[in-house]
């Protein structure tokens, strides 16, 4: 069943450039989960879901790379997707042929904490020694793409030159594709990772970040620029990036970057506008990571066509704001259902109420507005202001230019540039999302006009940063921590109990989290999990396929098979105590059961 | 009270053309409800709600036509709408005058299964014989409209010719009205019915369909075409159709079509664009049937004005996609609240992940995009693509043409045409709704670019079809069935129980369904229903007025009066066992009570 | 600690014009709360939260003005915002220095109903006499603004004339600022208050109104008009107004108007369009009051540029409709979460189904459409109609004019003008929001076309009005009352009980209301409140900061400190009975606890 895992690793190591030798360097992210800490990374590269699926009750956990290997293995690279029930079937088949032996051989291994800092590929790992078996080639399509980038690009130089030529003659902007080796005008780096930020109002958020903030850095470039982007995965799960200003293939270059990897790709920005970028590690994980906080604004400044307001005023704006509206969630379920805990501008609740943006009467102000969402709509409005001009998606073209208006409507990833003058009167002009339910959760700011205001010409959309000391203080004073994957603050994870006469506690697995997060039941209760995640295809951080495995707390053990969409599994718990449990493909998911 | 029902039926038969003799042909849809099957149709035409309301506890159930007759009767055709409390009052008055006699006479009839395959209108029915009474004319406005179509149209030829002449001279498109007898350029047929479809990912959906699929067929026509549309109601409840491409009166021709009826109407499509059509059987049922799955896309191709991209490229697209985003619901409550179980493109979860759409680098692609909704918004986006042009509502007019943009925003029934080029690079371009909560529930697809792709020039929005054998296999393997009106899969209808100390179980009637669908209570509990449906007007499948009548299971009987918005009714159940219950005007609604 | 309150009041009295002498006239709104009545106003101006915070358990309650004084006091005017935990800290400090004395001195005062109809500022109040202390100046920025209006404007005449001159020469419309003393072309008055309205379908709504209706009056003006607006606060809590047609500072003139106050301000409407106005009493209260019903439509008719359809037809419309789509809520929680109980056009459920709007075939119809929201989107559509032209935000400019289309999409405060012809055929044309979940809750109307229709040229967006007698009848017949702040109808406030084994009842404070509104618990249960309101800044009706104080019912007493966002407080109740409780800064908030 598991015969050639090592061979696959070696093959992979050969295919990839040195910086990407996930397996050789022992970067595999089998985790030791802890209720109180974020993901911890050990360095054993051959366990994971495969072992988890075959060994029964152990503490072995899966990493993304291992999942990918196993799935490719199970499928012989022949099917693009697989329903989890079929996967369970295959695993069960495996159980019939070699699982008993595996179970015995690996019992000791799995019962002790793993720690293998280095790994010599030329000698068999303990795991492989236990397994043996003949190598069989598998196809690692997603993973091998980066390695193929250079030769593929070289090929494209010849194959697609006719398209490039055609596009140059069309009289509309070219796409963003550039030939390999094109010299960049600008360089940017995005560092993807997991982490914590302070939202203001005493709230700490535990999720995913770009360059340590939510939103990530505001990337500003000029129409026609060749941009070299470097993406570093400094986290412990796969990340990636989707770049809305790039009118070209990016998925295969930035579509999935494993922990510790770095990727670079070059493209030309040809359409001006206000764009979103966000994490995109494939499949189900694209929306999940975006929902969790990995996004930012990128703006391509027009060069060929002026904004109408610049023509009217004979100059550019006195003040230019970059405003991102975005949501954060307290559970995966609410992320999927579009019920944010908080909605804000630029990373902090009421950020510009606490620190109003200073302007002077008569100022010409431009706002680059992006609604990141990722779920709810925005009608962006300033109290006391009518736009002089609004530009759809931020392009200055006459076709996209509207006159007047009290608001601009933006769904997730929609953007506008709006231009206006501060009237000849001092006072506060409120900046709001006029969808007022979400406004009360964070989307109010103040533009404060006074005649002698010392104002900054630019306000970026980057989320706030703190020194470690200041962050520690904020955390110490925090009244609430929200964490989509874990219980979080007490009032957000109050234990759910059975109604009168009910014998079964139902838990939904949705949005890479368990819901309810904490349950309290009498001894003898049956706990039933249903996987309500829909995207049950085997790409993108083991998309939408989950299991339930007892963690490091609790008197008795349990472990479900992998569950696809709509599949259920249950266990009846009689021994009293507090159990924690997690999902082996997504070990950051955690739920708690209290048997009383 | 009920004296002239037969007379009304005869009058109706006289008014209507032979194909519409609902009453003469015995098509009345009194149902025999069964928990496990869809609506069954018997052929007795004179019972229904009238009997149900007057007879106390029986198994007689109402059909739409009977409801209409009764309501017109009660009102003498004098009021456009009536609150249910007033209706109950009228029924109670009737009880005072003739109900006792009715109750005795009809006891035997109602206690046995009814089966009257033919009916001689010249002899009294058993029901009428029992009732007697003098005929009184009533007005059946909605129902008589189709019969009046031809003479009305002939009249219009004279009455409204001045308007037709005026509109021809305005320099803008005419409306869609055509004189009777105008020869059609194209003919389409839509067959409305109830049914089941497979959504993929192991999910079966039990709802309403057009031509057996969700979405129904994509109707493509040219600007200026005279279109003859035939609508067949092959189902067992009233259906209808609303056609957004038709700029003319259609409600009175297609607004309510009884089971077994067929209607035909002709109109000219004068405005190009991408439009929605959907079921529209009047009042409350218009949104309900649309929420349940009866819709599709109709596209009017422009002839006078070219799309800008066709001018730029000097030709039409290599590939044209028709994409409908739409939602399906697991309960009527969630349909009303806008909480879909699934959101998808063209009728199947991740349809174009399982079978990616093939393109070549450099291809010029056009997408006709329609967000059917019926509730949530869409920001349609392709990863790696910026539109070259986006056309609001699918019209090629310069006024509606926008340049660039990463997304187009569409609420329910909004549409766009977007044009773009596939960049000169191979790889996958994801098609998504960028409102990412719903994306994880089904709205991801893949446009796969390879240099030698064999691609289809057209991808229609029609939902998938299956052979009966394949469908049977899918159903056998299904992990979940969702059915808005009925309990459906276990985890979607887990029995709700009382909290500690609570003596009353509250059930909401909303979206033509009971919520919670299943309750489990101790003996002696009071069950209280509240009608939360708001549209309590007597048109359109007995809009928003409901009752609660015990079905074929359970030891003791109960039956509420008709409840209007906000009205409540309760019963205390002491005998143990499982009860089912339904709504007599909407017998497909079912709830379950377990008394333990 | 509280030394100079009287001095502040005197300072305030000096700053303000006679009509605004909130303190001198004894207008302070300390309330005597009653479960069954709306807010009652007493006339003691110096107690409020200060006393409440310092005295322990009393019946003294806070008014907005007192809160403002206290907060400025605590802060010495030095900070724009303060987290409630910091406030509690300050209050606790105060407790350490003078609270014991205060507690003794004020015991008698607080234990009897207060009634001080007049107040001589030259003699110390009983409260001040008890407190003593040296005056210290504080800054009442928001409150002092109206008084500064005239001198500020005079200053602006000099300071900002260059801006006014510049704007006149730009070739685009000026802002709305006018020099003091400019003679108005039109005058309007808006009266803000709390109250009840009838929604139709047997529903009474208890909330906030403008001129006694929801929506308030439709304000119609012409491009270029100088408009004098008078706003009267005829209610018992602070109100205000935000005017989207005014491109000028209005917050400091209309931003917060205390009970009994009247304000007037003048501005010129320079951009035509369809706009929203709404209540805006500062901070958190802006969205809350808007969510509660205080809004309406204001339309600036174009003079310089004609609507395209007027050019095509050579005349104006036969019929002009003003349509507001808006939502009403049954709880503050649902208001914040965007889950309306009802959605409607112009103030009543299915208003134009009950009374269809009459037109004739061939009529040219214009609809001024505004989606007030305040939360959900609208795709406005007429069955059987394609727009001839749609004008974004209601401006006739060619840039904003679109051709054709089945729908227009509008988020909260978005607006459109749409023009169309009634086709040459009689029949009903349904007016709907095509987001169909909300459609079933009230947004359906009928445009009824008959050849001899006697039609009104104008249908305004004002909510319906009733004589007191008719309203009394509607109320007597009502099946449901919804009241966001209070329990309301039984089925909307069913008592929530503990699940099996649960010892703690959790109550959320959100949207200026308690949720669940009613709880029933066994003796000995701990009740824990968490403040989930996010806007914890001290402006705008004591934004988002709440407490929990036992009211006039219940055997034992309790009173929490002020809670900021995410802060919790709990009490364990052992004595049986029904307790009511309220929030001292927002005494209209009420919850009920039943200890059994």
CSV table of N, CA, C and O in Angstrom, one decimal, chain B residues 311-368:
chain,number,residue,atom,x,y,z
B,311,UNK,N,-15.5,44.3,-32.5
B,311,UNK,CA,-14.9,45.3,-33.3
B,311,UNK,C,-13.4,45.3,-33.2
B,311,UNK,O,-12.6,45.3,-34.2
B,312,UNK,N,-12.9,45.2,-31.9
B,312,UNK,CA,-11.4,45.2,-31.7
B,312,UNK,C,-10.8,43.9,-32.3
B,312,UNK,O,-9.7,44.0,-33.0
B,313,UNK,N,-11.4,42.8,-32.2
B,313,UNK,CA,-10.9,41.5,-32.7
B,313,UNK,C,-11.2,41.3,-34.1
B,313,UNK,O,-10.6,40.4,-34.8
B,314,UNK,N,-12.2,42.0,-34.7
B,314,UNK,CA,-12.6,41.8,-36.0
B,314,UNK,C,-13.3,40.5,-36.3
B,314,UNK,O,-13.5,40.0,-37.4
B,315,UNK,N,-13.8,39.9,-35.2
B,315,UNK,CA,-14.5,38.6,-35.3
B,315,UNK,C,-15.2,38.3,-34.0
B,315,UNK,O,-15.0,39.0,-33.0
B,316,UNK,N,-16.0,37.3,-34.0
B,316,UNK,CA,-16.7,36.9,-32.7
B,316,UNK,C,-15.8,36.0,-31.9
B,316,UNK,O,-14.6,35.7,-32.3
B,317,UNK,N,-16.3,35.6,-30.7
B,317,UNK,CA,-15.5,34.8,-29.8
B,317,UNK,C,-15.2,33.4,-30.3
B,317,UNK,O,-15.9,32.8,-31.0
B,318,UNK,N,-14.1,32.9,-29.8
B,318,UNK,CA,-13.7,31.5,-30.0
B,318,UNK,C,-14.6,30.5,-29.2
B,318,UNK,O,-14.9,29.4,-29.6
B,319,UNK,N,-15.0,31.0,-28.0
B,319,UNK,CA,-15.7,30.2,-27.1
B,319,UNK,C,-16.7,31.1,-26.4
B,319,UNK,O,-16.4,32.2,-25.9
B,320,UNK,N,-18.0,30.7,-26.3
B,320,UNK,CA,-19.0,31.5,-25.6
B,320,UNK,C,-19.6,30.7,-24.5
B,320,UNK,O,-20.2,29.6,-24.8
B,321,UNK,N,-19.6,31.2,-23.3
B,321,UNK,CA,-20.1,30.5,-22.2
B,321,UNK,C,-21.4,31.2,-21.7
B,321,UNK,O,-21.4,32.4,-21.7
B,322,UNK,N,-22.3,30.4,-21.3
B,322,UNK,CA,-23.5,30.9,-20.6
B,322,UNK,C,-23.5,30.4,-19.2
B,322,UNK,O,-23.5,29.2,-19.0
B,323,UNK,N,-23.4,31.3,-18.3
B,323,UNK,CA,-23.2,30.9,-16.9
B,323,UNK,C,-24.2,31.4,-16.0
B,323,UNK,O,-24.4,32.7,-15.9
B,324,UNK,N,-24.9,30.6,-15.3
B,324,UNK,CA,-26.0,31.0,-14.3
B,324,UNK,C,-25.4,30.6,-12.9
B,324,UNK,O,-25.1,29.5,-12.7
B,325,UNK,N,-25.4,31.6,-12.1
B,325,UNK,CA,-25.1,31.4,-10.6
B,325,UNK,C,-26.5,31.3,-9.9
B,325,UNK,O,-27.3,32.1,-10.1
B,326,UNK,N,-26.6,30.2,-9.2
B,326,UNK,CA,-27.9,30.0,-8.5
B,326,UNK,C,-27.8,29.3,-7.2
B,326,UNK,O,-26.8,28.6,-7.0
B,327,UNK,N,-28.8,29.4,-6.3
B,327,UNK,CA,-28.8,28.8,-5.0
B,327,UNK,C,-29.9,27.8,-4.8
B,327,UNK,O,-30.9,27.9,-5.4
B,328,UNK,N,-29.6,26.8,-4.0
B,328,UNK,CA,-30.7,25.9,-3.6
B,328,UNK,C,-30.7,25.7,-2.1
B,328,UNK,O,-29.7,25.9,-1.4
B,329,UNK,N,-31.9,25.5,-1.6
B,329,UNK,CA,-32.2,25.6,-0.1
B,329,UNK,C,-32.7,24.3,0.5
B,329,UNK,O,-33.3,23.5,-0.2
B,330,UNK,N,-32.3,24.1,1.7
B,330,UNK,CA,-32.8,22.9,2.4
B,330,UNK,C,-34.1,23.1,3.2
B,330,UNK,O,-34.6,22.1,3.7
B,331,UNK,N,-34.5,24.3,3.3
B,331,UNK,CA,-35.8,24.5,4.0
B,331,UNK,C,-36.4,25.8,3.5
B,331,UNK,O,-35.7,26.7,3.0
B,332,UNK,N,-37.7,25.9,3.6
B,332,UNK,CA,-38.4,27.1,3.2
B,332,UNK,C,-38.0,28.3,4.0
B,332,UNK,O,-37.8,29.5,3.5
B,333,UNK,N,-37.7,28.1,5.3
B,333,UNK,CA,-37.2,29.2,6.2
B,333,UNK,C,-35.9,29.7,5.7
B,333,UNK,O,-35.8,31.0,5.6
B,334,UNK,N,-35.0,28.8,5.3
B,334,UNK,CA,-33.7,29.3,4.9
B,334,UNK,C,-33.8,30.0,3.5
B,334,UNK,O,-33.1,30.9,3.2
B,335,UNK,N,-34.8,29.5,2.7
B,335,UNK,CA,-35.0,30.2,1.4
B,335,UNK,C,-35.5,31.6,1.6
B,335,UNK,O,-35.0,32.6,0.9
B,336,UNK,N,-36.4,31.8,2.6
B,336,UNK,CA,-36.8,33.2,2.8
B,336,UNK,C,-35.7,34.0,3.5
B,336,UNK,O,-35.6,35.2,3.2
B,337,UNK,N,-34.9,33.4,4.3
B,337,UNK,CA,-33.9,34.2,5.0
B,337,UNK,C,-32.6,34.3,4.1
B,337,UNK,O,-31.6,35.0,4.6
B,338,UNK,N,-32.6,33.7,3.0
B,338,UNK,CA,-31.4,33.9,2.1
B,338,UNK,C,-30.2,33.1,2.6
B,338,UNK,O,-29.0,33.6,2.5
B,339,UNK,N,-30.4,31.9,3.2
B,339,UNK,CA,-29.3,31.1,3.7
B,339,UNK,C,-29.2,29.8,2.9
B,339,UNK,O,-29.7,28.8,3.3
B,340,UNK,N,-28.6,29.8,1.7
B,340,UNK,CA,-28.6,28.7,0.8
B,340,UNK,C,-27.8,27.5,1.4
B,340,UNK,O,-26.7,27.8,2.0
B,341,UNK,N,-28.2,26.3,1.1
B,341,UNK,CA,-27.4,25.1,1.4
B,341,UNK,C,-26.2,25.0,0.4
B,341,UNK,O,-25.1,24.7,0.7
B,342,UNK,N,-26.5,25.4,-0.8
B,342,UNK,CA,-25.6,25.3,-1.9
B,342,UNK,C,-25.7,26.4,-2.9
B,342,UNK,O,-26.8,27.0,-3.1
B,343,UNK,N,-24.6,26.8,-3.5
B,343,UNK,CA,-24.6,27.9,-4.5
B,343,UNK,C,-23.8,27.3,-5.6
B,343,UNK,O,-22.7,26.7,-5.4
B,344,UNK,N,-24.2,27.4,-6.9
B,344,UNK,CA,-23.5,26.7,-7.9
B,344,UNK,C,-23.6,27.5,-9.3
B,344,UNK,O,-24.3,28.4,-9.4
B,345,UNK,N,-22.8,27.0,-10.2
B,345,UNK,CA,-22.9,27.5,-11.6
B,345,UNK,C,-23.5,26.3,-12.4
B,345,UNK,O,-23.1,25.2,-12.3
B,346,UNK,N,-24.6,26.6,-13.1
B,346,UNK,CA,-25.2,25.7,-14.1
B,346,UNK,C,-25.6,24.4,-13.5
B,346,UNK,O,-25.3,23.3,-14.1
B,347,UNK,N,-26.1,24.4,-12.3
B,347,UNK,CA,-26.8,23.2,-11.8
B,347,UNK,C,-26.1,22.1,-11.1
B,347,UNK,O,-26.7,21.1,-10.7
B,348,UNK,N,-24.8,22.3,-10.9
B,348,UNK,CA,-24.1,21.2,-10.2
B,348,UNK,C,-22.9,21.8,-9.4
B,348,UNK,O,-22.3,22.7,-9.8
B,349,UNK,N,-22.7,21.2,-8.3
B,349,UNK,CA,-21.6,21.7,-7.4
B,349,UNK,C,-20.2,21.4,-8.0
B,349,UNK,O,-19.9,20.3,-8.4
B,350,UNK,N,-19.5,22.5,-8.2
B,350,UNK,CA,-18.1,22.4,-8.8
B,350,UNK,C,-18.1,21.6,-10.1
B,350,UNK,O,-17.2,20.9,-10.4
B,351,UNK,N,-19.2,21.9,-10.9
B,351,UNK,CA,-19.4,21.2,-12.2
B,351,UNK,C,-18.1,21.3,-13.1
B,351,UNK,O,-17.7,20.3,-13.7
B,352,UNK,N,-17.6,22.5,-13.1
B,352,UNK,CA,-16.4,22.7,-14.0
B,352,UNK,C,-15.1,22.6,-13.3
B,352,UNK,O,-14.1,22.9,-13.9
B,353,UNK,N,-15.1,22.1,-12.1
B,353,UNK,CA,-13.9,21.5,-11.5
B,353,UNK,C,-13.8,20.1,-11.9
B,353,UNK,O,-12.7,19.6,-12.4
B,354,UNK,N,-14.9,19.4,-11.8
B,354,UNK,CA,-14.9,17.9,-12.2
B,354,UNK,C,-14.7,17.8,-13.7
B,354,UNK,O,-13.9,16.9,-14.2
B,355,UNK,N,-15.2,18.7,-14.5
B,355,UNK,CA,-15.0,18.7,-16.0
B,355,UNK,C,-14.7,20.1,-16.4
B,355,UNK,O,-15.5,20.9,-16.8
B,356,UNK,N,-13.4,20.5,-16.3
B,356,UNK,CA,-13.0,21.8,-16.7
B,356,UNK,C,-13.4,22.2,-18.1
B,356,UNK,O,-13.5,21.3,-19.0
B,357,UNK,N,-13.6,23.5,-18.3
B,357,UNK,CA,-13.9,24.0,-19.7
B,357,UNK,C,-12.6,24.2,-20.4
B,357,UNK,O,-11.7,24.9,-19.9
B,358,UNK,N,-12.5,23.7,-21.6
B,358,UNK,CA,-11.2,23.7,-22.3
B,358,UNK,C,-11.1,24.9,-23.2
B,358,UNK,O,-12.0,25.2,-24.0
B,359,UNK,N,-9.9,25.6,-23.1
B,359,UNK,CA,-9.6,26.7,-24.0
B,359,UNK,C,-8.2,26.6,-24.4
B,359,UNK,O,-7.4,25.8,-23.9
B,360,UNK,N,-7.8,27.5,-25.3
B,360,UNK,CA,-6.4,27.6,-25.7
B,360,UNK,C,-5.8,29.0,-25.4
B,360,UNK,O,-6.6,29.9,-25.4
B,361,UNK,N,-4.6,29.1,-25.1
B,361,UNK,CA,-4.0,30.4,-24.9
B,361,UNK,C,-4.3,31.3,-26.1
B,361,UNK,O,-4.3,30.8,-27.3
B,362,UNK,N,-4.6,32.5,-25.9
B,362,UNK,CA,-5.0,33.4,-27.0
B,362,UNK,C,-6.4,33.5,-27.3
B,362,UNK,O,-6.9,34.4,-28.1
B,363,UNK,N,-7.2,32.5,-26.9
B,363,UNK,CA,-8.6,32.5,-27.2
B,363,UNK,C,-9.4,33.7,-26.8
B,363,UNK,O,-9.1,34.3,-25.7
B,364,UNK,N,-10.3,34.2,-27.6
B,364,UNK,CA,-11.2,35.2,-27.2
B,364,UNK,C,-12.5,34.6,-26.7
B,364,UNK,O,-13.1,33.8,-27.4
B,365,UNK,N,-12.7,34.8,-25.4
B,365,UNK,CA,-13.8,34.2,-24.7
B,365,UNK,C,-14.9,35.2,-24.3
B,365,UNK,O,-14.6,36.3,-23.8
B,366,UNK,N,-16.1,34.8,-24.5
B,366,UNK,CA,-17.3,35.7,-24.0
B,366,UNK,C,-18.1,34.9,-23.0
B,366,UNK,O,-18.4,33.7,-23.3
B,367,UNK,N,-18.4,35.5,-21.9
B,367,UNK,CA,-19.3,34.9,-20.9
B,367,UNK,C,-20.5,35.7,-20.8
B,367,UNK,O,-20.5,36.9,-20.5
B,368,UNK,N,-21.7,35.0,-21.0
B,368,UNK,CA,-23.0,35.6,-20.7
B,368,UNK,C,-23.3,35.2,-19.3
B,368,UNK,O,-23.5,34.0,-19.0
